[in-house]
PDB file of C-alpha atoms in Angstrom:
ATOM      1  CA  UNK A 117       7.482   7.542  -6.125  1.00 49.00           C
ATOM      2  CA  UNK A 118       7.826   6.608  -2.226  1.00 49.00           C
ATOM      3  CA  UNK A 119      11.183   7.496  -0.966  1.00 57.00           C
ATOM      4  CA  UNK A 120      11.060   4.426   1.709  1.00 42.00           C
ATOM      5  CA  UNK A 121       9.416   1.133   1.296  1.00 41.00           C
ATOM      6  CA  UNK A 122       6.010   0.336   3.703  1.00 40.00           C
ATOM      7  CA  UNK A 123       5.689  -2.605   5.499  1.00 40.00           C
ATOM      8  CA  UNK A 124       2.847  -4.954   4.886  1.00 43.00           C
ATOM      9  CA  UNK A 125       2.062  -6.270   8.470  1.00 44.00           C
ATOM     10  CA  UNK A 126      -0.188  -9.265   6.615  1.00 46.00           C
ATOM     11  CA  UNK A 127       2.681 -10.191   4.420  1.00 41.00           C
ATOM     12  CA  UNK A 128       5.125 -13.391   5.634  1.00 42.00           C
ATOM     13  CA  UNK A 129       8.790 -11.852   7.005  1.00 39.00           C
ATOM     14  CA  UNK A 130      10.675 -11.802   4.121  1.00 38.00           C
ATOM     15  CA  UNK A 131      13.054  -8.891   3.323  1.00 42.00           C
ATOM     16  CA  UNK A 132      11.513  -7.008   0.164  1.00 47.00           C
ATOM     17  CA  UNK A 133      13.264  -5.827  -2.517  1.00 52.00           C
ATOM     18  CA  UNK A 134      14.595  -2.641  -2.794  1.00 56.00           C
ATOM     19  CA  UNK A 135      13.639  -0.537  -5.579  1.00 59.00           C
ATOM     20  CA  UNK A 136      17.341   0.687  -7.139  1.00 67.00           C
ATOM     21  CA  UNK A 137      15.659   4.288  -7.971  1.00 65.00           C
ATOM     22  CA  UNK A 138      15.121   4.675  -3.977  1.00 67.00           C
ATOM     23  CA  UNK A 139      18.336   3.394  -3.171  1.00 73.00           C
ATOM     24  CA  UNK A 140      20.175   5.928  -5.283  1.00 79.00           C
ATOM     25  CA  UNK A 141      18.197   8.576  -3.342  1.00 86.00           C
ATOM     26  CA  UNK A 142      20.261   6.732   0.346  1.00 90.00           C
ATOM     27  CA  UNK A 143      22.812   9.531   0.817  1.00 93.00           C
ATOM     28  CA  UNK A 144      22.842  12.444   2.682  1.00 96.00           C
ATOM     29  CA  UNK A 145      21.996  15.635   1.974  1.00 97.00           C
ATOM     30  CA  UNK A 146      22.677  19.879   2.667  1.00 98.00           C
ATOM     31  CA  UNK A 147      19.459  21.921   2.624  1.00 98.00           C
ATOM     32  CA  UNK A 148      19.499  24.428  -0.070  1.00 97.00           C
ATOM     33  CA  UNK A 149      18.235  27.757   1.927  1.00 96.00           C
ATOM     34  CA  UNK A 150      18.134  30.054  -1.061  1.00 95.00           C
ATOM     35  CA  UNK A 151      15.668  27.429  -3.211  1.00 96.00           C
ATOM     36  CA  UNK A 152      13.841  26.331   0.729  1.00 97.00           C
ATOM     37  CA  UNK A 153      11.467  28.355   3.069  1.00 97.00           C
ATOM     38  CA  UNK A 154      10.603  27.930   6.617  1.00 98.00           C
ATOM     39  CA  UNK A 155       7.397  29.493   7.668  1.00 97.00           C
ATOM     40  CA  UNK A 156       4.716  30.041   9.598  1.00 97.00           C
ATOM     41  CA  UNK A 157       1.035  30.991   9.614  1.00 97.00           C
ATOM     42  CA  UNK A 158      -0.957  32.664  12.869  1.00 96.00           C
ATOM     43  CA  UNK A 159      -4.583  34.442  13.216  1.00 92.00           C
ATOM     44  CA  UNK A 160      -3.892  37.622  13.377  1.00 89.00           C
ATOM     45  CA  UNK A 161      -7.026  39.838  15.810  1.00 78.00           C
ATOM     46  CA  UNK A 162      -9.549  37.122  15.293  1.00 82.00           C
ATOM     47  CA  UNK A 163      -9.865  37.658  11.385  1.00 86.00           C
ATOM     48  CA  UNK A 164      -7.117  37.044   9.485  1.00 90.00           C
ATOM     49  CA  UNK A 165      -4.138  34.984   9.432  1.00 95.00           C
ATOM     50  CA  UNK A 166      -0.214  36.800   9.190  1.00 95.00           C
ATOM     51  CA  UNK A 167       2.148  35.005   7.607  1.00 97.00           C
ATOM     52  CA  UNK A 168       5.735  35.209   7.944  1.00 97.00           C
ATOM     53  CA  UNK A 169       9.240  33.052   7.351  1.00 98.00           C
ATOM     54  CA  UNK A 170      12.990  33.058   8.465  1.00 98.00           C
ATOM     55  CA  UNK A 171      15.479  34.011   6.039  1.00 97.00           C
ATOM     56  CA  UNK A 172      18.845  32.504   7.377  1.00 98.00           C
ATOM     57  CA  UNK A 173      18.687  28.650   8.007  1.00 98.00           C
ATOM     58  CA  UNK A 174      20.895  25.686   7.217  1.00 97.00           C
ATOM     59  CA  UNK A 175      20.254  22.238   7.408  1.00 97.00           C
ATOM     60  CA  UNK A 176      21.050  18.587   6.562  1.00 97.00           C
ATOM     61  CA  UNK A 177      18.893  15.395   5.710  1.00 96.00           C
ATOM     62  CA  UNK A 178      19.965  11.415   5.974  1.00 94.00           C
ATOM     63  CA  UNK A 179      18.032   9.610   3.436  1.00 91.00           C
ATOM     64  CA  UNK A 180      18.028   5.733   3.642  1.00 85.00           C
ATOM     65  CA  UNK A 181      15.948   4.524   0.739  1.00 76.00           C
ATOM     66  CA  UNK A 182      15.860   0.851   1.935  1.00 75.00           C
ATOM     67  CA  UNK A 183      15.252   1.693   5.799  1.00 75.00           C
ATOM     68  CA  UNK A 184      13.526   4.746   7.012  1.00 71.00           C
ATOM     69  CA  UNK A 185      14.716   3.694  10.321  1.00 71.00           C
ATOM     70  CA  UNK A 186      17.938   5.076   9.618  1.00 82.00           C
ATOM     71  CA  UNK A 187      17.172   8.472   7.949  1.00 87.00           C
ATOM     72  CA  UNK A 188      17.395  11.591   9.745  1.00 93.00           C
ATOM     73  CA  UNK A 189      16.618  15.292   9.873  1.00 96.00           C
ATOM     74  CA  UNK A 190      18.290  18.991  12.011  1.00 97.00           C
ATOM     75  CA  UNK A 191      17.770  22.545  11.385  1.00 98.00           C
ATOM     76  CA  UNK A 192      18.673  25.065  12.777  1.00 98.00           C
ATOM     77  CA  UNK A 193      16.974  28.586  12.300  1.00 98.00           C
ATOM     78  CA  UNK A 194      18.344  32.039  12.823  1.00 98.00           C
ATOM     79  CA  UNK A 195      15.501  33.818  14.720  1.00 98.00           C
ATOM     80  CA  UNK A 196      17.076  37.002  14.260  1.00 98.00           C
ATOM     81  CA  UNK A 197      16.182  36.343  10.433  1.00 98.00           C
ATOM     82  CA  UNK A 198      12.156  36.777  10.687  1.00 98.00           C
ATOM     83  CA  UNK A 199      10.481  38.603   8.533  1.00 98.00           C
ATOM     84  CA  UNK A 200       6.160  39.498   8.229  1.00 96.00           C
ATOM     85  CA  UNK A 201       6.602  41.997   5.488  1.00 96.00           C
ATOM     86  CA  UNK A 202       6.442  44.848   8.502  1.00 96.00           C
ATOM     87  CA  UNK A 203       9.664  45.882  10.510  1.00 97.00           C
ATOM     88  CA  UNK A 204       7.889  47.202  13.408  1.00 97.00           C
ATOM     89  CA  UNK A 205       6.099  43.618  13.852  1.00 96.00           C
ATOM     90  CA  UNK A 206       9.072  42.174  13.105  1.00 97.00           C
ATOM     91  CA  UNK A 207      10.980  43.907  16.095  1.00 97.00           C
ATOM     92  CA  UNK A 208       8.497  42.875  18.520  1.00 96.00           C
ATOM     93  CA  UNK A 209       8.835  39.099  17.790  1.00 97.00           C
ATOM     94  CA  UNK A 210      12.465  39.132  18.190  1.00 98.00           C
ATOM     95  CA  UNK A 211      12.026  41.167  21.231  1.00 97.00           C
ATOM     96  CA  UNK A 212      11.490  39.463  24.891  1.00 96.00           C
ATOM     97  CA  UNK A 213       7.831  39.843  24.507  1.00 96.00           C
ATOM     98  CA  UNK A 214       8.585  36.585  21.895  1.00 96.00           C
ATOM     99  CA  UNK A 215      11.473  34.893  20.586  1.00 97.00           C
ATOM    100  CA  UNK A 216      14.139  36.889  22.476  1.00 97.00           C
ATOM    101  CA  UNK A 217      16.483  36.435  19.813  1.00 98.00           C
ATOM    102  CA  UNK A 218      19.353  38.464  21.313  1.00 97.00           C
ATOM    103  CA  UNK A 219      18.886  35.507  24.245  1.00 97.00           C
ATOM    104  CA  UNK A 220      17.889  32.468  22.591  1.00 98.00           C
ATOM    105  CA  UNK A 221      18.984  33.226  18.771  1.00 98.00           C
ATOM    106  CA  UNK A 222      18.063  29.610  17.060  1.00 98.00           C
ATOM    107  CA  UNK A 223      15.438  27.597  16.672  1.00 98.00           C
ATOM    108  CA  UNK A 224      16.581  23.789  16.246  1.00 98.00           C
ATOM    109  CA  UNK A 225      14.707  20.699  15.033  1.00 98.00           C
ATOM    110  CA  UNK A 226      16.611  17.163  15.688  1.00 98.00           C
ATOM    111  CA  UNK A 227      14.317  13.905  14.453  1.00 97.00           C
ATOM    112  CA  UNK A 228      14.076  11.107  16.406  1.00 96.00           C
ATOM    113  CA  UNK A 229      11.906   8.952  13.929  1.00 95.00           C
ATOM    114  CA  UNK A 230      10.430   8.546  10.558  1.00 92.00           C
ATOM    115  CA  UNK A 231       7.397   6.454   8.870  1.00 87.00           C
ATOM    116  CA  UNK A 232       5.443   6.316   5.885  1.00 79.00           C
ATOM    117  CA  UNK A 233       2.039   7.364   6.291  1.00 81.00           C
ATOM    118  CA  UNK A 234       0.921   5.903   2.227  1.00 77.00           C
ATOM    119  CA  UNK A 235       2.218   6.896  -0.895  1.00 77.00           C
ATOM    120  CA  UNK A 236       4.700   9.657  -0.727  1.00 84.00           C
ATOM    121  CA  UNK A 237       3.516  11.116   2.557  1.00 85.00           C
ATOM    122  CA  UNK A 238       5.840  10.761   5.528  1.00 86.00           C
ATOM    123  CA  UNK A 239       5.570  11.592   9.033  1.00 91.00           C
ATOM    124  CA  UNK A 240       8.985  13.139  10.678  1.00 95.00           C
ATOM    125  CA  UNK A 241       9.335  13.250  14.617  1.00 97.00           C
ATOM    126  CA  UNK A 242      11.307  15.346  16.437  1.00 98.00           C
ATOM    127  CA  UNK A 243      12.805  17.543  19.132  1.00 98.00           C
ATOM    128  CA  UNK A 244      11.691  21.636  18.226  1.00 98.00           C
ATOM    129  CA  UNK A 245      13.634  23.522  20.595  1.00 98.00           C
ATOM    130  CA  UNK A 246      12.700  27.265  20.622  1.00 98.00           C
ATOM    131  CA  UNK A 247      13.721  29.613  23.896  1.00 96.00           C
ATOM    132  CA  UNK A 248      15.475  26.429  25.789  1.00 95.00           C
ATOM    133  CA  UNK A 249      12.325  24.871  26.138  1.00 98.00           C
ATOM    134  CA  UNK A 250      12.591  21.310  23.540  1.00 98.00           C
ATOM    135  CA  UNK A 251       9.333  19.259  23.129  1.00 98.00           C
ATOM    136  CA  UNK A 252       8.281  16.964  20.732  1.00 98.00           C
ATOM    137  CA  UNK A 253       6.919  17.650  17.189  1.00 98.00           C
ATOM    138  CA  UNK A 254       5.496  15.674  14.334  1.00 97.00           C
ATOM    139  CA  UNK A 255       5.856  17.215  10.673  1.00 97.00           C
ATOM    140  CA  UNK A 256       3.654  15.685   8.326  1.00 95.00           C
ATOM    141  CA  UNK A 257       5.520  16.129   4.868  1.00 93.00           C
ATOM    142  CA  UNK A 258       5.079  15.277   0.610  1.00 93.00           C
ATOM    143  CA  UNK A 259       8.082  13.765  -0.719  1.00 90.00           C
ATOM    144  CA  UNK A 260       8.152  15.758  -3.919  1.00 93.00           C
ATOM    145  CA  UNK A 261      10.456  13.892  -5.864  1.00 91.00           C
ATOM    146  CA  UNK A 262      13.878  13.856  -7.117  1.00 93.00           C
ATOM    147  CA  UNK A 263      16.241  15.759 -10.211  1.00 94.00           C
ATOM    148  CA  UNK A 264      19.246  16.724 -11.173  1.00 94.00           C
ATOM    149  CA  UNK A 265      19.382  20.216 -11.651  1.00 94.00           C
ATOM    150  CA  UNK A 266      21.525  22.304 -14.296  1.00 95.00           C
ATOM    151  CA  UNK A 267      24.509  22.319 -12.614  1.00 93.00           C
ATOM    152  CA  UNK A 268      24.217  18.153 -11.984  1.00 93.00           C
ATOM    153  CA  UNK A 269      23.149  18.522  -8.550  1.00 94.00           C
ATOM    154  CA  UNK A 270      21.013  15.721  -7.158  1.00 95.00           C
ATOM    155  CA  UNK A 271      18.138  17.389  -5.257  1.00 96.00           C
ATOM    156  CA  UNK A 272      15.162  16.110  -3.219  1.00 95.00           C
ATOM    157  CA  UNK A 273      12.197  17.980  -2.426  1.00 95.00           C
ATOM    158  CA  UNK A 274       9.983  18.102   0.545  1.00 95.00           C
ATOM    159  CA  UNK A 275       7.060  20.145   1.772  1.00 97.00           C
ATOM    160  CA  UNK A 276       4.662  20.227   4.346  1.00 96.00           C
ATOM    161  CA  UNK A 277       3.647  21.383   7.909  1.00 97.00           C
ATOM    162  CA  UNK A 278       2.822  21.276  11.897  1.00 97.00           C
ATOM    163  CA  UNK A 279       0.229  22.341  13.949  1.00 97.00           C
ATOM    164  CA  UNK A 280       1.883  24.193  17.035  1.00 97.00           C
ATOM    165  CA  UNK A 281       0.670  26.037  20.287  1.00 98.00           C
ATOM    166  CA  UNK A 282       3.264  28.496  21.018  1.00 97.00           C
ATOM    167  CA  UNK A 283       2.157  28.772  24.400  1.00 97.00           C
ATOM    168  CA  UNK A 284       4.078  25.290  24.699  1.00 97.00           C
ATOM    169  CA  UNK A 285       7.403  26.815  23.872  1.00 97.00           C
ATOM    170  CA  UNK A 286       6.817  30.168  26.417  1.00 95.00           C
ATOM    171  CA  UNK A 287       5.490  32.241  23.681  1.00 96.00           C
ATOM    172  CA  UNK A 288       2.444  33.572  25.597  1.00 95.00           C
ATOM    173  CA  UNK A 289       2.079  37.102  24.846  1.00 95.00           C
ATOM    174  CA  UNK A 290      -0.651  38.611  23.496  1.00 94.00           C
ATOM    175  CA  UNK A 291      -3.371  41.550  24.028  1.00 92.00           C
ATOM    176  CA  UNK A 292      -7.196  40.962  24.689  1.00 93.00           C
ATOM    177  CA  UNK A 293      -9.197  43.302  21.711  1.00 90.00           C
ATOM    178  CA  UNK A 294     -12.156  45.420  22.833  1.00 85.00           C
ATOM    179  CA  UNK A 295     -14.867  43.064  21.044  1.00 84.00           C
ATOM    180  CA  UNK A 296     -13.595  39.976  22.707  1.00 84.00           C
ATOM    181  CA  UNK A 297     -10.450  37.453  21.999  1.00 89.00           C
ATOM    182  CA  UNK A 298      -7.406  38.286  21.593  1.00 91.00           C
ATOM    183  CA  UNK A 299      -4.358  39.975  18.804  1.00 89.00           C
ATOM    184  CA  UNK A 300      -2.735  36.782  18.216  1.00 94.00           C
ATOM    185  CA  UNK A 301      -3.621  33.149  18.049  1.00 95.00           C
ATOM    186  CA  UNK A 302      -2.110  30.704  20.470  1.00 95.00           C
ATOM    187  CA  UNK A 303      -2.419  27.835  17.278  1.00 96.00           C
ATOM    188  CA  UNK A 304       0.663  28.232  14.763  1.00 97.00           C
ATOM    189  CA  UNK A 305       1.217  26.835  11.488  1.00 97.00           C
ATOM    190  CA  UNK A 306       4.699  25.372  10.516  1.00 98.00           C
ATOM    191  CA  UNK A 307       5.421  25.196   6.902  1.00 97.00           C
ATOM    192  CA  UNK A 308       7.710  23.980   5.448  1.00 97.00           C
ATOM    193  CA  UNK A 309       9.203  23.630   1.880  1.00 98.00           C
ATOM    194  CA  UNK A 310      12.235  22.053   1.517  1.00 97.00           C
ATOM    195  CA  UNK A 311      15.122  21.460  -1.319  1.00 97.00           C
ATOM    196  CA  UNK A 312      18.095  19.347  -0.666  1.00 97.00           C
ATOM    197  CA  UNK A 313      21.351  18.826  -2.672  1.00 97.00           C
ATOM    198  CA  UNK A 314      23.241  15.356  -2.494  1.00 96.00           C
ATOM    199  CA  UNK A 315      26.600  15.209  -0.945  1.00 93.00           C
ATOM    200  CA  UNK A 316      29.671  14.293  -3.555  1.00 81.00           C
ATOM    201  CA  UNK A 317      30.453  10.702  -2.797  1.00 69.00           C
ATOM    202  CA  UNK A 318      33.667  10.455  -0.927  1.00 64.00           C
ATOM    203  CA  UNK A 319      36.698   9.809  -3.128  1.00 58.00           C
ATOM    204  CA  UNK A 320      38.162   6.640  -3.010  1.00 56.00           C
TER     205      UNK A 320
END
């Protein structure tokens, strides 16, 4: 099911119809952190990719089922909260060499703009701001689909990912290896899979 409707540019202006199923999804939304991940994927010596995620983040989503114009997307990320599976590695990216958390302790996304790319494929544009230094991104994401969970919570699901150099955000360090190239990867992988939980209509 698309979330937004896409514009046929042959069609005569006329304003469609919206689908009632989309425009019970136009509402907005806190992202679940304990059922979402925020990731990332980087080569690792030339042969093999390390992955890694944050554990703290928090989030909100504005969903306009009738105008994607409208929607919206910000998260913020607790650097501090990174984790590769090894605390030593871990250490160093919070440390100056990288992220300097104790310095610069989130990492923020703010949209600016969203379109449908066919089907239930979006495109989200942004501001990612990581060490002071804000630049544009573009997330390419699935539009999972909608439920109500067990406790009659309307959720929406996304997932998807960005292709990032993290020399663009000041994250340049890095070690040449004795057979040529270098310990880590200037290209980074964004992923992202996220779950969102309708707000409670205001009372009247």
């Amino acid at each position: 099911m698309a979330l937004f409707n896409r514009k046929n540019n042959d069609a005569p202006a006329t304003t469609a119809a919206v689908d009632p199923a989309l425009a019970a999804l136009t509402g907005d939304y806190a992202i679940d952190a304990s059922h979402s991940s925020i990731g990332f994927t980087v080569r690792h010596a030339m042969v093999t990719n390390v992955r890694g995620s944050f554990g703290e983040h928090e989030g909100s989503l504005k969903l306009d089922g009738g105008n994607p114009a409208n929607s919206a997307a910000s998260i913020d990320v607790k650097i501090a909260s990174v984790s590769t599976g090894i605390a030593d590695r871990d250490g160093h990216l919070v440390s100056g060499d990288f992220f300097d958390a104790e310095k610069f302790p989130l990492m923020t996304f703010r949209s600016t703009a969203a379109e449908q790319l066919g089907g239930d494929k979006y495109r989200v544009t942004g501001d990612l701001t990581i060490k002071d230094v804000t630049r544009p991104l573009a997330i390419d994401l699935e539009f999972n689909g909608s439920a109500t969970d067990v406790y009659g919570n309307e959720r929406v699901g996304f997932e998807g990912s960005a292709d990032i150099l993290r020399s663009d955000w000041g994250l340049t360090w890095n070690a040449a290896l004795e057979t040529g190239g270098v310990m880590v990867s200037d290209k980074v992988k964004l992923n992202f899979d996220i779950s969102a939980i309708k707000a409670a209509a205001p009372q009247a």
